[in-house]
Amino acid sequence: MVVDDHPMWREGVERDLTEAGFAVVASAGTGTEALARFPATQPDVVVLDLQIPEPNGVAVTAELVRQNAAVKVLILSASGEQADVLDAVKAGAIGYLVKSASRAELIGAVDRVALGDTVFTPGLAGLVLGEYRRLIDEPAGDSGAPRLTERETEVLRLVAKGLSYKDIAERLVISHRTVQNHVQNTLRKLQLHNRVQLVRYAIEQGLDTPGGD
């Protein structure tokens, strides 16, 4: 499913994906349309713009993942701002491309995301590392905030330097899949931290209910 509020851009992405052999089962121009069409079409991959009429791309990502944890969300946005990237990742997106990406980069990203791989650019790796450092340095403490292992940190640093997963695997003498798993684990931990924050907020506001786990 392709979600973008600019018809010409949306149609161009649909055309590129169709020509590459993907079946575009739905398209939408707003967050509301995307959420309405998702249950009936159940796409494997959603290519989603962040800046769409409400609910925005971050909120849509979170709701799609809540409805179907198997869906793969690839953000295709004009924004490369740190806050936007981190918000999308925390909401459950496993890929993030800026709209300056080439057609080949888009097709490659959809291919990888469809297989469950993470489209992790050097810039995104650097942002995630910075976010973990910020979490660890929070004066309020980080109890409940998941930490990165030494190997996960090492892998992210190498991604941030621009090394490919293949190069990292060769340098660390591990498999390509192991590198991929480390990268995916870092995303899951960041998403988990986001949920931990939400739970803390609910408890602080007296929104928690008894009987939950």
XYZ file of C-alpha atoms in Angstrom:
213
model
C 0.000 0.000 0.000
C 1.255 3.461 -0.915
C 0.220 6.393 1.289
C 0.994 9.968 0.223
C -1.167 13.082 0.003
C 0.387 14.263 -3.286
C -1.426 12.415 -6.123
C 1.346 12.748 -8.710
C 4.003 11.514 -6.287
C 1.781 8.671 -5.055
C 0.963 7.569 -8.592
C 4.650 7.715 -9.539
C 5.617 5.459 -6.625
C 2.768 3.067 -7.479
C 3.941 2.925 -11.093
C 7.564 2.313 -10.132
C 6.603 -0.490 -7.749
C 4.209 -2.106 -10.234
C 6.835 -2.021 -12.995
C 9.284 -3.660 -10.574
C 6.880 -6.562 -10.057
C 5.150 -5.593 -6.830
C 1.364 -5.751 -6.487
C 0.032 -2.446 -5.173
C -3.161 -3.548 -3.421
C -4.215 -0.120 -2.145
C -3.316 3.545 -2.025
C -4.383 6.399 0.216
C -3.972 10.150 0.468
C -4.671 10.608 4.179
C -4.058 8.806 7.440
C -7.777 8.135 7.801
C -7.953 6.542 4.323
C -4.899 4.400 5.054
C -6.370 3.046 8.283
C -9.732 2.423 6.583
C -8.222 0.468 3.664
C -5.621 -1.527 5.592
C -7.889 -4.179 7.196
C -9.474 -5.239 3.898
C -6.283 -5.279 1.821
C -3.710 -6.457 4.426
C -0.598 -5.342 2.502
C 2.737 -6.920 3.419
C 4.526 -3.580 3.020
C 3.249 -0.039 3.496
C 5.226 2.788 1.852
C 4.183 5.761 3.927
C 4.774 9.512 3.907
C 5.017 11.156 7.338
C 3.436 14.495 6.462
C -0.086 13.419 5.556
C -3.448 14.776 6.732
C -4.288 13.478 10.208
C -3.575 11.090 11.611
C 0.025 11.654 10.526
C 2.476 9.004 9.412
C 3.830 8.279 12.887
C 0.329 7.694 14.302
C -0.625 5.570 11.279
C 2.529 3.468 11.663
C 1.788 2.778 15.320
C -1.814 1.787 14.566
C -0.907 -0.461 11.608
C 1.694 -2.298 13.687
C -0.824 -2.601 16.533
C -3.366 -4.157 14.161
C -0.866 -6.475 12.481
C 2.604 -6.905 13.969
C 3.777 -8.595 10.740
C 3.264 -5.530 8.541
C 6.452 -3.860 7.309
C 6.335 -0.048 7.271
C 8.790 1.837 5.065
C 8.733 5.601 5.575
C 9.301 7.653 2.419
C 9.477 11.257 3.581
C 10.829 14.619 2.532
C 12.041 15.060 6.104
C 15.350 13.773 7.383
C 14.926 15.543 10.723
C 16.146 13.599 13.740
C 12.848 13.864 15.616
C 10.841 12.595 12.625
C 13.157 9.654 12.030
C 13.226 8.588 15.679
C 9.464 9.019 16.101
C 8.825 6.817 13.058
C 11.251 4.132 14.231
C 9.812 4.150 17.746
C 6.309 3.790 16.276
C 7.377 0.594 14.506
C 8.762 1.524 11.072
C 11.641 -0.730 9.977
C 12.768 1.416 7.082
C 13.229 5.115 6.399
C 14.055 6.751 3.062
C 14.096 10.407 2.134
C 12.326 11.412 -1.057
C 15.604 12.335 -2.701
C 16.255 8.578 -2.984
C 16.485 7.176 -6.498
C 13.967 4.788 -8.033
C 16.514 1.968 -7.659
C 16.993 2.804 -3.971
C 13.228 2.749 -3.414
C 12.807 -0.614 -5.152
C 15.761 -2.049 -3.235
C 14.371 -0.757 0.062
C 10.926 -2.271 -0.568
C 12.583 -5.561 -1.541
C 14.578 -5.658 1.693
C 11.725 -4.524 3.930
C 9.431 -7.158 2.393
C 11.940 -9.799 3.527
C 11.946 -8.361 7.037
C 15.279 -6.579 6.665
C 15.843 -3.156 8.148
C 16.668 -0.301 5.788
C 19.182 1.418 8.005
C 21.138 4.290 6.496
C 24.388 5.538 8.035
C 22.616 8.698 9.195
C 19.836 6.730 10.885
C 22.361 4.517 12.663
C 24.065 7.628 14.019
C 20.728 9.023 15.222
C 19.842 5.801 17.018
C 23.240 5.636 18.719
C 22.789 9.226 19.836
C 19.327 8.443 21.186
C 20.640 5.556 23.272
C 23.353 7.791 24.695
C 20.707 10.378 25.580
C 18.550 7.746 27.296
C 21.476 6.464 29.338
C 22.447 10.000 30.375
C 18.937 10.998 31.469
C 19.198 12.367 35.026
C 15.925 10.703 35.989
C 17.563 7.339 35.489
C 16.903 4.713 32.870
C 15.391 1.827 34.795
C 13.368 -0.103 32.253
C 15.188 1.455 29.333
C 16.746 -1.360 27.310
C 20.499 -1.146 26.807
C 22.511 -2.035 23.744
C 24.994 -4.876 24.022
C 28.628 -4.195 23.155
C 28.233 -6.042 19.861
C 25.063 -4.135 18.940
C 26.846 -0.868 19.660
C 29.827 -1.990 17.591
C 27.612 -2.929 14.651
C 25.721 0.371 14.792
C 28.967 2.351 14.884
C 30.152 0.590 11.734
C 26.814 1.187 9.994
C 27.075 4.848 11.002
C 30.509 4.967 9.339
C 28.883 3.877 6.088
C 29.960 0.235 5.991
C 27.604 -2.230 4.319
C 26.230 -5.191 6.248
C 28.466 -7.414 4.116
C 31.575 -5.392 5.050
C 30.604 -5.444 8.720
C 30.088 -9.206 8.634
C 33.548 -9.703 7.143
C 35.222 -7.315 9.597
C 33.612 -8.887 12.671
C 33.798 -12.442 11.278
C 30.073 -13.034 11.688
C 27.308 -13.811 9.193
C 25.362 -11.203 7.239
C 22.210 -12.429 8.983
C 23.790 -11.918 12.404
C 24.593 -8.319 11.491
C 20.996 -7.856 10.358
C 19.695 -9.357 13.595
C 21.805 -6.972 15.680
C 20.435 -4.003 13.745
C 16.851 -5.220 14.105
C 17.354 -5.794 17.826
C 18.432 -2.178 18.294
C 15.229 -0.999 16.637
C 13.105 -3.305 18.775
C 14.805 -2.011 21.907
C 14.158 1.591 20.909
C 10.507 0.750 20.200
C 10.339 -1.042 23.551
C 11.693 2.009 25.325
C 8.945 4.060 23.725
C 6.370 1.638 25.161
C 8.067 1.746 28.564
C 7.714 5.537 28.522
C 4.022 5.233 27.637
C 3.403 2.799 30.492
C 5.230 5.090 32.928
C 3.117 8.005 31.765
C -0.084 5.990 32.212
C 0.921 5.008 35.753
C 1.912 8.563 36.653
C -1.399 9.868 35.356
C -3.376 7.148 37.124
C -4.433 5.647 33.800
C -3.289 2.102 34.555
C -5.929 -0.482 35.325
C -5.617 -3.514 37.606
C -5.321 -6.967 36.135
C -2.883 -6.058 33.380
C 0.445 -7.759 32.841
